[in-house]
């Protein structure tokens, strides 16, 4: 059976008996997953390809709803309500739970407009407010110095690492409660990866972070809690140090020692 | 050895294309010299076309070509973009497939059929609504619009489909609605491709002969309103080549053809410029 630690600190999300089935699939990709996500900390999801970690991540902001026919069962509690409720306001949910993707996704517009985009969607038009918050977000994403003289330039002119930090700035500009990172450094070089990891650790003071990664060292470096998933089950959730040093489950131990993967 | 033969064959085929284009250009140019020498710039600025008086001014035909194409673009662009948005973003997969194939089939209908349909079924409707003859610039513009619409919608959809899913998801993840994503992400991302495809459609419309021959009226008058009958370059050529009884008449028709060729070249060159720019951006 799964070994899930009881998190004493406040939690921002509670996953309870959550199953997810893709359109047309006969077996669920996630099977009755139960998992607390601690507030203002970093939770890493690791596991071999196809284990369901990205599927779980994309459930938190209901990204699966973009492709009709998928089925959610169970509960994900956020701010006192079940966000899997069909009546959940997805626009509002996604401003509270932001996402960073596998590849940098700068929009075809200027650097400034990229960061201002989420705020403009919320109807913020005041120029001074936008300018202030864009600058703040870019500073928080540690990219302000590099771009402050070319805010009007096309964002696609930035390097991959810069674009990914721009995406983080764009996501934090709308002041979310939770940030989802889907293998955010898989397309980046080691130096840029270091920058993103440092940023993830800094950001947890303000937001709860869930990060999916293929890289166990990365999970060990950035996270407070780590969940190991295998074939749609959450096998183990524990403090990162404990999970990597003294795993409770045999499967976890085999995975982190490289016996399969 | 075989490599060499193959290489030479491909090279010859490629050169053949260049040769044919050059040949056509030279023929058109040579045959239109007489008209150019006789009329000079008056050929494209005067609209008096009187074969019995040996006076040939192509302004009405040029104007008719440009105006009917402009009208067609004006009518077709919003509808084509609407269809493309529906097909690439809004429709469910099954409908997408069915509609997508239908649009491509429509694009394959021979233009003479659009012309016949226009004359026998569409012109009477226009006549009932606006009075007059029904045939004329407006009829030509509408039939042309209907003709280029499927092609335009199909290529615009293809351009929109090049937007990476991850880019769209990023905008949804910030709280964007479907409409926000379409207008802020997909259309700007696919802009170069969309403009390129619109201009290719323009190229088709400007040289279109059969669809408009039926409904334009074939009279050499610059129309005063969009309901007036007029003519266009390809319509004039198709209708009058068999009647050209003097060498100046013949030469004037070649002059018209040369004008059309140059216009089409310019249009296609612009489209290619956009496409090339897009390809470079993608690298």
Short mmCIF file of C-alpha atoms in Angstrom, two decimals:
data_model
loop_
_atom_site.label_atom_id
_atom_site.label_comp_id
_atom_site.label_asym_id
_atom_site.label_seq_id
_atom_site.Cartn_x
_atom_site.Cartn_y
_atom_site.Cartn_z
CA UNK A 1 0.00 0.00 0.00
CA UNK A 2 1.00 3.56 -0.54
CA UNK A 3 2.89 5.38 2.12
CA UNK A 4 1.67 8.97 2.39
CA UNK A 5 2.98 11.19 5.16
CA UNK A 6 0.66 13.34 7.14
CA UNK A 7 1.60 16.95 6.50
CA UNK A 8 1.40 18.95 9.72
CA UNK A 9 1.73 22.36 8.08
CA UNK A 10 -1.11 24.11 6.37
CA UNK A 11 -2.01 22.64 2.97
CA UNK A 12 -3.07 24.53 -0.11
CA UNK A 13 -4.49 21.57 -2.00
CA UNK A 14 -5.95 18.24 -0.98
CA UNK A 15 -6.24 15.49 -3.55
CA UNK A 16 -8.66 12.80 -2.39
CA UNK A 17 -9.47 9.54 -4.16
CA UNK A 18 -8.78 11.23 -7.44
CA UNK A 19 -9.03 9.15 -10.62
CA UNK A 20 -8.58 10.43 -14.12
CA UNK A 21 -9.43 8.69 -17.39
CA UNK A 22 -8.45 10.03 -20.81
CA UNK A 23 -11.01 10.10 -23.59
CA UNK A 24 -11.42 6.68 -25.15
CA UNK A 25 -9.21 4.91 -22.56
CA UNK A 26 -10.59 1.88 -20.73
CA UNK A 27 -8.31 2.09 -17.71
CA UNK A 28 -7.78 5.25 -15.69
CA UNK A 29 -4.41 7.01 -15.93
CA UNK A 30 -4.63 8.01 -12.28
CA UNK A 31 -6.09 5.58 -9.74
CA UNK A 32 -7.61 6.95 -6.55
CA UNK A 33 -4.71 9.24 -5.77
CA UNK A 34 -4.81 10.86 -2.35
CA UNK A 35 -2.21 13.53 -1.66
CA UNK A 36 -1.89 16.72 0.38
CA UNK A 37 0.08 19.62 -1.09
CA UNK A 38 1.75 21.74 1.57
CA UNK A 39 1.36 25.50 1.43
CA UNK A 40 4.38 27.65 0.60
CA UNK A 41 6.63 24.74 -0.10
CA UNK A 42 7.82 22.85 -3.14
CA UNK A 43 6.33 19.45 -3.87
CA UNK A 44 8.09 17.42 -6.56
CA UNK A 45 6.44 14.64 -8.54
CA UNK A 46 8.81 12.00 -9.85
CA UNK A 47 8.38 8.66 -11.56
CA UNK A 48 9.03 6.92 -14.88
CA UNK A 49 7.40 8.10 -18.13
CA UNK A 50 3.70 7.33 -18.24
CA UNK A 51 3.31 7.19 -14.47
CA UNK A 52 0.72 9.96 -14.48
CA UNK A 53 2.69 12.80 -12.92
CA UNK A 54 1.99 15.27 -15.72
CA UNK A 55 -1.63 14.08 -15.89
CA UNK A 56 -1.99 14.87 -12.19
CA UNK A 57 -0.30 18.25 -12.60
CA UNK A 58 -2.59 19.23 -15.48
CA UNK A 59 -5.63 18.35 -13.36
CA UNK A 60 -4.90 21.09 -10.83
CA UNK A 61 -5.71 23.82 -13.35
CA UNK A 62 -8.17 21.64 -15.30
CA UNK A 63 -6.00 21.84 -18.44
CA UNK A 64 -7.55 18.54 -19.54
CA UNK A 65 -10.82 20.37 -20.13
CA UNK A 66 -9.37 21.86 -23.32
CA UNK A 67 -9.70 18.42 -24.89
CA UNK A 68 -13.24 17.14 -24.44
CA UNK A 69 -14.09 13.63 -23.34
CA UNK A 70 -11.76 13.19 -20.36
CA UNK A 71 -13.19 12.09 -17.03
CA UNK A 72 -12.41 13.27 -13.50
CA UNK A 73 -13.54 11.36 -10.40
CA UNK A 74 -12.89 12.11 -6.76
CA UNK A 75 -11.95 15.43 -5.28
CA UNK A 76 -9.28 18.11 -5.39
CA UNK A 77 -9.93 20.62 -2.64
CA UNK A 78 -8.68 24.16 -3.10
CA UNK A 79 -9.78 27.19 -1.07
CA UNK A 80 -12.51 25.12 0.52
CA UNK A 81 -14.18 23.84 -2.60
CA UNK A 82 -13.85 20.89 -4.97
CA UNK A 83 -12.29 22.30 -8.15
CA UNK A 84 -13.34 19.21 -10.11
CA UNK A 85 -16.92 20.42 -9.83
CA UNK A 86 -18.25 20.89 -13.38
CA UNK A 87 -19.52 24.32 -12.30
CA UNK A 88 -16.03 25.48 -11.27
CA UNK A 89 -15.11 28.81 -12.94
CA UNK A 90 -12.03 27.70 -14.88
CA UNK A 91 -10.98 31.23 -15.84
CA UNK A 92 -10.85 32.22 -12.18
CA UNK A 93 -9.23 28.91 -11.17
CA UNK A 94 -6.42 29.38 -13.68
CA UNK A 95 -5.64 32.85 -12.39
CA UNK A 96 -5.20 31.28 -8.94
CA UNK A 97 -3.25 28.24 -10.13
CA UNK A 98 -0.67 29.21 -12.74
CA UNK A 99 1.42 26.95 -14.95
CA UNK A 100 4.89 26.88 -16.50
CA UNK A 101 5.39 24.51 -19.42
CA UNK A 102 8.09 22.15 -20.69
CA UNK A 103 9.21 24.61 -23.31
CA UNK A 104 9.33 28.38 -23.03
CA UNK A 105 6.14 29.77 -24.52
CA UNK A 106 6.66 33.46 -25.20
CA UNK A 107 3.59 34.89 -26.89
CA UNK A 108 4.02 36.62 -30.26
CA UNK A 109 4.13 40.09 -28.68
CA UNK A 110 6.55 42.37 -26.84
CA UNK A 111 8.24 41.47 -23.56
CA UNK A 112 6.10 44.01 -21.71
CA UNK A 113 2.86 42.77 -23.28
CA UNK A 114 3.76 39.17 -22.44
CA UNK A 115 4.02 39.96 -18.75
CA UNK A 116 1.02 42.28 -18.80
CA UNK A 117 -1.11 39.74 -20.66
CA UNK A 118 -2.61 37.94 -17.67
CA UNK A 119 -3.39 41.23 -15.92
CA UNK A 120 -5.02 42.63 -19.04
CA UNK A 121 -7.17 39.50 -19.24
CA UNK A 122 -8.38 40.40 -15.77
CA UNK A 123 -9.35 43.83 -17.05
CA UNK A 124 -6.52 45.87 -15.53
CA UNK A 125 -6.02 48.84 -17.87
CA UNK A 126 -4.37 51.42 -15.67
CA UNK A 127 -0.99 52.10 -17.26
CA UNK A 128 0.90 52.98 -14.08
CA UNK A 129 -0.39 49.90 -12.29
CA UNK A 130 0.51 47.66 -15.25
CA UNK A 131 4.00 49.16 -15.49
CA UNK A 132 4.58 48.76 -11.77
CA UNK A 133 3.42 45.17 -11.65
CA UNK A 134 5.28 44.19 -14.83
CA UNK A 135 8.51 45.56 -13.38
CA UNK A 136 7.89 43.80 -10.06
CA UNK A 137 7.16 40.48 -11.75
CA UNK A 138 10.25 40.74 -13.95
CA UNK A 139 12.37 41.54 -10.91
CA UNK A 140 10.92 38.62 -8.99
CA UNK A 141 11.68 36.36 -11.94
CA UNK A 142 15.28 37.62 -11.94
CA UNK A 143 15.17 38.88 -15.50
CA UNK A 144 14.50 42.61 -15.05
CA UNK A 145 18.14 43.69 -15.50
CA UNK A 146 18.42 41.84 -18.78
CA UNK A 147 15.24 43.16 -20.36
CA UNK A 148 14.54 46.57 -18.81
CA UNK A 149 15.97 48.42 -21.83
CA UNK A 150 14.07 46.41 -24.38
CA UNK A 151 10.59 45.92 -22.97
CA UNK A 152 9.08 46.88 -26.30
CA UNK A 153 11.07 44.26 -28.22
CA UNK A 154 9.59 40.99 -29.45
CA UNK A 155 9.82 38.38 -26.69
CA UNK A 156 10.88 35.73 -29.17
CA UNK A 157 14.25 37.44 -29.44
CA UNK A 158 15.17 36.27 -25.94
CA UNK A 159 17.20 33.12 -25.25
CA UNK A 160 15.47 29.95 -24.06
CA UNK A 161 16.41 30.47 -20.43
CA UNK A 162 15.32 34.11 -20.54
CA UNK A 163 12.03 33.15 -22.18
CA UNK A 164 11.35 30.62 -19.44
CA UNK A 165 11.99 33.26 -16.79
CA UNK A 166 9.72 35.59 -18.75
CA UNK A 167 7.02 32.90 -18.58
CA UNK A 168 7.52 32.70 -14.83
CA UNK A 169 7.24 36.49 -14.58
CA UNK A 170 4.06 36.32 -16.64
CA UNK A 171 2.62 33.67 -14.34
CA UNK A 172 3.47 35.42 -11.07
CA UNK A 173 2.28 38.81 -12.33
CA UNK A 174 -1.33 37.72 -11.76
CA UNK A 175 -0.42 36.78 -8.16
CA UNK A 176 -1.49 33.13 -8.10
CA UNK A 177 -1.65 30.98 -4.96
CA UNK A 178 -0.17 27.91 -6.62
CA UNK A 179 2.32 27.48 -9.48
CA UNK A 180 2.55 24.27 -11.48
CA UNK A 181 5.87 23.54 -13.18
CA UNK A 182 5.78 20.86 -15.89
CA UNK A 183 9.41 19.83 -16.40
CA UNK A 184 10.36 23.49 -16.74
CA UNK A 185 14.03 22.92 -17.49
CA UNK A 186 13.84 20.00 -19.91
CA UNK A 187 14.57 22.29 -22.86
CA UNK A 188 17.24 24.39 -21.12
CA UNK A 189 21.01 24.32 -20.74
CA UNK A 190 22.60 23.66 -17.30
CA UNK A 191 23.24 27.33 -16.48
CA UNK A 192 19.66 28.35 -17.26
CA UNK A 193 18.43 25.31 -15.35
CA UNK A 194 20.32 26.49 -12.28
CA UNK A 195 18.70 29.90 -12.59
CA UNK A 196 15.21 28.41 -12.78
CA UNK A 197 15.84 26.11 -9.81
CA UNK A 198 17.06 29.03 -7.70
CA UNK A 199 13.94 30.93 -8.68
CA UNK A 200 11.66 28.05 -7.71
CA UNK A 201 13.17 28.00 -4.23
CA UNK A 202 12.77 31.78 -3.86
CA UNK A 203 9.19 31.77 -5.07
CA UNK A 204 7.92 29.32 -2.48
CA UNK A 205 7.83 32.12 0.09
CA UNK A 206 4.80 33.43 -1.73
CA UNK A 207 3.25 30.53 -3.64
CA UNK A 208 2.84 26.81 -3.25
CA UNK A 209 4.75 25.01 -5.95
CA UNK A 210 4.25 21.63 -7.57
CA UNK A 211 6.98 20.58 -9.97
CA UNK A 212 7.04 17.58 -12.27
CA UNK A 213 10.55 16.48 -13.14
CA UNK A 214 12.33 13.62 -14.84
CA UNK A 215 15.46 14.56 -13.03
CA UNK A 216 15.73 13.11 -9.50
CA UNK A 217 18.64 15.37 -8.61
CA UNK A 218 16.47 18.33 -9.47
CA UNK A 219 13.69 17.05 -7.21
CA UNK A 220 16.27 16.58 -4.42
CA UNK A 221 17.68 20.09 -4.93
CA UNK A 222 14.49 22.14 -5.03
CA UNK A 223 11.70 20.34 -3.21
CA UNK A 224 10.54 20.00 0.38
CA UNK A 225 8.22 17.10 -0.34
CA UNK A 226 8.51 14.47 -3.04
CA UNK A 227 5.85 12.17 -4.40
CA UNK A 228 6.87 9.05 -6.29
CA UNK A 229 4.32 7.84 -8.82
CA UNK A 230 4.17 4.60 -10.72
CA UNK A 231 1.56 3.39 -13.24
CA UNK A 232 -1.10 5.84 -12.10
CA UNK A 233 -0.61 5.28 -8.37
CA UNK A 234 1.03 7.56 -5.86
CA UNK A 235 3.40 5.07 -4.26
CA UNK A 236 5.00 7.28 -1.68
CA UNK A 237 4.86 10.88 -0.51
CA UNK A 238 7.39 12.07 2.01
CA UNK A 239 9.85 14.75 3.04
CA UNK A 240 12.29 14.92 0.16
CA UNK A 241 15.32 14.06 2.27
CA UNK A 242 13.63 11.07 3.87
CA UNK A 243 12.24 9.78 0.61
CA UNK A 244 15.63 9.81 -1.07
CA UNK A 245 17.63 8.55 1.91
CA UNK A 246 15.26 6.13 3.61
CA UNK A 247 12.39 5.34 1.27
CA UNK A 248 9.57 3.39 2.90
CA UNK A 249 8.42 1.57 -0.21
CA UNK A 250 10.45 -1.01 -2.07
CA UNK A 251 9.38 0.40 -5.46
CA UNK A 252 10.56 3.87 -4.49
CA UNK A 253 13.90 2.51 -3.46
CA UNK A 254 14.31 0.59 -6.71
CA UNK A 255 13.43 3.67 -8.73
CA UNK A 256 15.74 6.09 -6.96
CA UNK A 257 18.61 3.65 -7.06
CA UNK A 258 18.14 3.30 -10.79
CA UNK A 259 16.93 -0.32 -10.92
CA UNK A 260 14.23 0.76 -13.38
CA UNK A 261 13.06 3.96 -14.94
CA UNK B 1 26.85 7.63 -64.28
CA UNK B 2 23.21 7.07 -63.35
CA UNK B 3 23.58 9.83 -60.81
CA UNK B 4 24.78 12.16 -63.52
CA UNK B 5 21.88 11.34 -65.84
CA UNK B 6 19.41 11.81 -63.02
CA UNK B 7 21.02 15.09 -62.04
CA UNK B 8 20.84 16.37 -65.58
CA UNK B 9 17.23 15.29 -65.92
CA UNK B 10 16.15 17.17 -62.82
CA UNK B 11 18.15 20.19 -63.89
CA UNK B 12 16.57 20.14 -67.33
CA UNK B 13 13.09 19.89 -65.85
CA UNK B 14 13.73 22.89 -63.65
CA UNK B 15 15.16 24.91 -66.50
CA UNK B 16 12.19 23.99 -68.65
CA UNK B 17 9.87 25.84 -66.27
CA UNK B 18 12.02 28.96 -66.42
CA UNK B 19 12.18 28.66 -70.16
CA UNK B 20 8.40 28.40 -70.54
CA UNK B 21 7.78 31.41 -68.32
CA UNK B 22 10.32 33.43 -70.23
CA UNK B 23 8.89 32.27 -73.52
CA UNK B 24 5.35 33.29 -72.56
CA UNK B 25 6.59 36.66 -71.43
CA UNK B 26 8.52 37.25 -74.65
CA UNK B 27 5.57 36.23 -76.82
CA UNK B 28 3.19 38.49 -74.95
CA UNK B 29 5.66 41.33 -75.08
CA UNK B 30 6.44 40.94 -78.78
CA UNK B 31 2.84 40.80 -79.82
CA UNK B 32 1.83 43.76 -77.74
CA UNK B 33 4.54 46.07 -79.12
CA UNK B 34 2.25 47.36 -81.84
CA UNK B 35 -0.43 48.36 -79.36
CA UNK B 36 2.11 49.92 -77.03
CA UNK B 37 3.63 51.98 -79.85
CA UNK B 38 0.23 53.11 -81.08
CA UNK B 39 -1.34 54.06 -77.75
CA UNK B 40 1.50 54.41 -75.24
CA UNK B 41 0.23 54.98 -71.73
CA UNK B 42 -3.22 55.77 -73.09
CA UNK B 43 -3.61 52.01 -73.40
CA UNK B 44 -4.01 51.64 -69.67
CA UNK B 45 -5.52 55.02 -68.83
CA UNK B 46 -8.26 55.42 -71.47
CA UNK B 47 -11.43 53.37 -71.38
CA UNK B 48 -12.56 53.76 -74.98
CA UNK B 49 -12.52 50.28 -76.49
CA UNK B 50 -13.86 50.54 -80.04
CA UNK B 51 -12.63 47.84 -82.38
CA UNK B 52 -14.45 49.37 -85.37
CA UNK B 53 -12.58 52.68 -84.84
CA UNK B 54 -9.28 50.89 -84.07
CA UNK B 55 -9.22 52.49 -80.62
CA UNK B 56 -8.18 50.36 -77.70
CA UNK B 57 -8.04 51.66 -74.13
CA UNK B 58 -7.94 48.96 -71.50
CA UNK B 59 -8.78 51.05 -68.46
CA UNK B 60 -12.29 49.59 -68.07
CA UNK B 61 -10.99 46.02 -68.15
CA UNK B 62 -8.16 46.76 -65.73
CA UNK B 63 -10.54 48.63 -63.45
CA UNK B 64 -13.05 45.78 -63.68
CA UNK B 65 -10.41 43.23 -62.75
CA UNK B 66 -9.16 45.21 -59.80
CA UNK B 67 -12.63 46.23 -58.59
CA UNK B 68 -14.19 42.78 -58.84
CA UNK B 69 -11.18 41.25 -57.08
CA UNK B 70 -11.27 43.92 -54.39
CA UNK B 71 -14.99 43.36 -53.86
CA UNK B 72 -14.47 39.59 -53.73
CA UNK B 73 -11.69 39.93 -51.15
CA UNK B 74 -13.79 42.32 -49.07
CA UNK B 75 -16.64 39.83 -48.97
CA UNK B 76 -14.59 36.65 -48.67
CA UNK B 77 -11.95 37.57 -46.07
CA UNK B 78 -14.20 37.92 -43.00
CA UNK B 79 -16.17 34.78 -43.87
CA UNK B 80 -13.02 32.78 -44.65
CA UNK B 81 -11.41 33.77 -41.36
CA UNK B 82 -14.62 32.86 -39.55
CA UNK B 83 -14.73 29.45 -41.22
CA UNK B 84 -11.03 28.91 -40.49
CA UNK B 85 -11.46 29.78 -36.80
CA UNK B 86 -14.42 27.42 -36.60
CA UNK B 87 -12.53 24.61 -38.30
CA UNK B 88 -9.29 24.97 -36.37
CA UNK B 89 -10.55 25.90 -32.89
CA UNK B 90 -14.23 25.59 -32.26
CA UNK B 91 -15.63 22.54 -34.03
CA UNK B 92 -15.37 19.12 -32.40
CA UNK B 93 -13.11 16.57 -34.03
CA UNK B 94 -15.79 14.78 -36.03
CA UNK B 95 -17.31 17.97 -37.41
CA UNK B 96 -13.81 19.27 -38.07
CA UNK B 97 -13.05 16.28 -40.29
CA UNK B 98 -16.34 16.40 -42.14
CA UNK B 99 -16.33 20.17 -42.66
CA UNK B 100 -12.67 20.21 -43.49
CA UNK B 101 -13.11 17.72 -46.31
CA UNK B 102 -16.20 19.56 -47.55
CA UNK B 103 -14.31 22.83 -47.75
CA UNK B 104 -11.51 21.16 -49.67
CA UNK B 105 -14.03 19.60 -52.07
CA UNK B 106 -15.63 23.00 -52.64
CA UNK B 107 -12.21 24.38 -53.48
CA UNK B 108 -11.97 21.75 -56.22
CA UNK B 109 -15.17 22.75 -58.04
CA UNK B 110 -14.22 23.93 -61.56
CA UNK B 111 -14.77 27.66 -61.81
CA UNK B 112 -17.01 27.41 -64.88
CA UNK B 113 -19.58 25.77 -62.62
CA UNK B 114 -19.52 28.72 -60.26
CA UNK B 115 -20.08 30.91 -63.32
CA UNK B 116 -23.09 28.93 -64.56
CA UNK B 117 -24.58 28.73 -61.12
CA UNK B 118 -24.04 32.45 -60.71
CA UNK B 119 -25.74 33.35 -63.98
CA UNK B 120 -28.76 31.09 -63.69
CA UNK B 121 -29.48 31.19 -59.99
CA UNK B 122 -27.68 34.04 -58.40
CA UNK B 123 -28.09 36.85 -60.93
CA UNK B 124 -31.93 36.58 -60.85
CA UNK B 125 -31.83 37.04 -57.09
CA UNK B 126 -29.68 40.14 -57.42
CA UNK B 127 -32.04 41.43 -60.12
CA UNK B 128 -35.00 41.01 -57.77
CA UNK B 129 -33.26 42.79 -54.94
CA UNK B 130 -31.52 45.67 -56.70
CA UNK B 131 -33.36 45.90 -60.01
CA UNK B 132 -31.46 46.44 -63.26
CA UNK B 133 -29.88 43.57 -65.11
CA UNK B 134 -28.37 41.69 -62.25
CA UNK B 135 -25.18 41.00 -64.14
CA UNK B 136 -22.35 43.39 -63.41
CA UNK B 137 -19.57 44.23 -61.01
CA UNK B 138 -21.47 43.21 -57.87
CA UNK B 139 -22.49 39.84 -59.29
CA UNK B 140 -18.92 39.21 -60.41
CA UNK B 141 -17.56 40.21 -57.01
CA UNK B 142 -19.93 37.92 -55.15
CA UNK B 143 -19.42 34.91 -57.43
CA UNK B 144 -15.65 35.42 -57.21
CA UNK B 145 -15.91 35.67 -53.44
CA UNK B 146 -17.83 32.41 -53.27
CA UNK B 147 -15.30 30.79 -55.56
CA UNK B 148 -12.19 31.78 -53.60
CA UNK B 149 -13.80 31.31 -50.19
CA UNK B 150 -13.14 27.56 -49.76
CA UNK B 151 -9.51 27.87 -50.87
CA UNK B 152 -8.99 30.86 -48.62
CA UNK B 153 -10.65 29.16 -45.63
CA UNK B 154 -8.64 25.96 -46.12
CA UNK B 155 -5.25 27.68 -46.26
CA UNK B 156 -6.12 30.08 -43.45
CA UNK B 157 -7.10 27.09 -41.31
CA UNK B 158 -3.80 25.39 -42.16
CA UNK B 159 -1.94 28.52 -41.11
CA UNK B 160 -3.87 28.69 -37.83
CA UNK B 161 -3.22 25.00 -37.16
CA UNK B 162 0.51 25.71 -37.08
CA UNK B 163 0.08 27.44 -33.69
CA UNK B 164 1.70 25.08 -31.15
CA UNK B 165 -0.75 23.61 -28.60
CA UNK B 166 1.61 24.52 -25.79
CA UNK B 167 1.37 28.20 -26.75
CA UNK B 168 -2.42 28.10 -26.69
CA UNK B 169 -2.37 26.22 -23.39
CA UNK B 170 -0.10 28.88 -21.90
CA UNK B 171 -2.70 31.52 -22.66
CA UNK B 172 -5.52 29.38 -21.27
CA UNK B 173 -3.38 28.75 -18.19
CA UNK B 174 -3.32 32.51 -17.54
CA UNK B 175 -7.10 32.62 -17.50
CA UNK B 176 -7.74 33.34 -21.16
CA UNK B 177 -11.07 32.54 -22.77
CA UNK B 178 -11.28 30.81 -26.14
CA UNK B 179 -11.87 34.16 -27.80
CA UNK B 180 -8.84 35.71 -26.03
CA UNK B 181 -6.65 32.86 -27.24
CA UNK B 182 -7.90 33.14 -30.83
CA UNK B 183 -7.44 36.89 -31.10
CA UNK B 184 -4.28 37.34 -29.01
CA UNK B 185 -2.34 34.18 -29.75
CA UNK B 186 -3.51 32.24 -32.79
CA UNK B 187 -4.18 35.10 -35.19
CA UNK B 188 -0.97 37.00 -34.35
CA UNK B 189 1.05 33.77 -34.48
CA UNK B 190 -0.39 32.72 -37.82
CA UNK B 191 -0.55 36.24 -39.24
CA UNK B 192 2.15 35.82 -41.87
CA UNK B 193 0.62 32.57 -43.10
CA UNK B 194 -2.86 34.07 -43.17
CA UNK B 195 -1.78 37.13 -45.15
CA UNK B 196 0.18 34.92 -47.53
CA UNK B 197 -2.84 32.72 -48.15
CA UNK B 198 -5.12 35.71 -48.63
CA UNK B 199 -2.79 37.08 -51.26
CA UNK B 200 -2.62 33.73 -53.04
CA UNK B 201 -6.41 33.76 -53.13
CA UNK B 202 -6.21 37.28 -54.55
CA UNK B 203 -3.92 35.95 -57.25
CA UNK B 204 -6.51 33.35 -58.16
CA UNK B 205 -9.33 35.89 -58.19
CA UNK B 206 -7.57 38.44 -60.37
CA UNK B 207 -6.89 35.98 -63.16
CA UNK B 208 -10.20 34.15 -62.90
CA UNK B 209 -11.95 33.90 -66.24
CA UNK B 210 -14.80 31.43 -66.37
CA UNK B 211 -16.56 32.26 -63.13
CA UNK B 212 -16.90 35.92 -64.04
CA UNK B 213 -17.37 35.70 -67.81
CA UNK B 214 -20.95 34.61 -67.22
CA UNK B 215 -21.95 37.32 -64.81
CA UNK B 216 -19.92 40.43 -65.56
CA UNK B 217 -21.70 41.71 -68.66
CA UNK B 218 -18.73 42.13 -71.00
CA UNK B 219 -19.18 45.78 -71.87
CA UNK B 220 -16.21 48.15 -72.03
CA UNK B 221 -17.48 50.75 -69.63
CA UNK B 222 -15.96 51.85 -66.40
CA UNK B 223 -18.85 51.13 -64.03
CA UNK B 224 -20.36 54.08 -62.17
CA UNK B 225 -21.98 51.93 -59.50
CA UNK B 226 -21.27 48.40 -58.42
CA UNK B 227 -24.47 47.28 -60.14
CA UNK B 228 -23.27 48.34 -63.60
CA UNK B 229 -22.13 45.71 -66.06
CA UNK B 230 -18.48 45.95 -67.00
CA UNK B 231 -15.62 43.67 -68.01
CA UNK B 232 -12.28 42.43 -66.79
CA UNK B 233 -9.04 41.50 -68.49
CA UNK B 234 -9.56 37.73 -68.64
CA UNK B 235 -13.22 38.18 -69.60
CA UNK B 236 -12.24 40.44 -72.50
CA UNK B 237 -9.58 38.00 -73.66
CA UNK B 238 -11.89 35.00 -73.55
CA UNK B 239 -14.70 36.78 -75.36
CA UNK B 240 -12.81 38.69 -78.01
CA UNK B 241 -9.90 36.60 -79.23
CA UNK B 242 -11.99 34.96 -81.93
CA UNK B 243 -13.18 38.38 -83.10
CA UNK B 244 -9.81 40.07 -83.41
CA UNK B 245 -9.78 40.86 -87.11
CA UNK B 246 -7.05 43.49 -87.31
CA UNK B 247 -3.46 43.25 -86.22
CA UNK B 248 -3.87 46.24 -83.87
CA UNK B 249 -6.89 44.57 -82.20
CA UNK B 250 -4.88 41.38 -81.85
CA UNK B 251 -1.92 43.26 -80.44
CA UNK B 252 -4.13 45.12 -77.97
CA UNK B 253 -5.45 41.84 -76.61
CA UNK B 254 -1.87 40.71 -76.11
CA UNK B 255 -1.21 43.98 -74.34
CA UNK B 256 -4.09 43.16 -72.00
CA UNK B 257 -2.67 39.71 -71.37
CA UNK B 258 0.75 41.19 -70.60
CA UNK B 259 -0.86 43.61 -68.13
CA UNK B 260 -2.61 40.71 -66.39
CA UNK B 261 0.59 38.67 -66.26
CA UNK B 262 2.48 41.52 -64.62
CA UNK B 263 -0.33 42.10 -62.11
CA UNK B 264 -0.41 38.39 -61.19
CA UNK B 265 3.37 38.27 -60.86
CA UNK B 266 3.34 41.19 -58.45
CA UNK B 267 0.61 39.57 -56.35
CA UNK B 268 2.36 36.19 -56.17
CA UNK B 269 5.70 37.83 -55.42
CA UNK B 270 4.14 39.60 -52.43
CA UNK B 271 2.60 36.34 -51.19
CA UNK B 272 5.94 34.54 -51.51
CA UNK B 273 7.65 37.35 -49.66
CA UNK B 274 5.27 36.81 -46.74
CA UNK B 275 5.64 33.04 -46.85
CA UNK B 276 9.41 33.30 -46.96
CA UNK B 277 9.39 35.66 -44.04
CA UNK B 278 7.30 33.17 -42.09
CA UNK B 279 9.63 30.29 -42.94
CA UNK B 280 12.63 32.31 -41.82
CA UNK B 281 10.87 33.16 -38.56
CA UNK B 282 10.20 29.47 -37.97
CA UNK B 283 13.86 28.51 -38.08
#
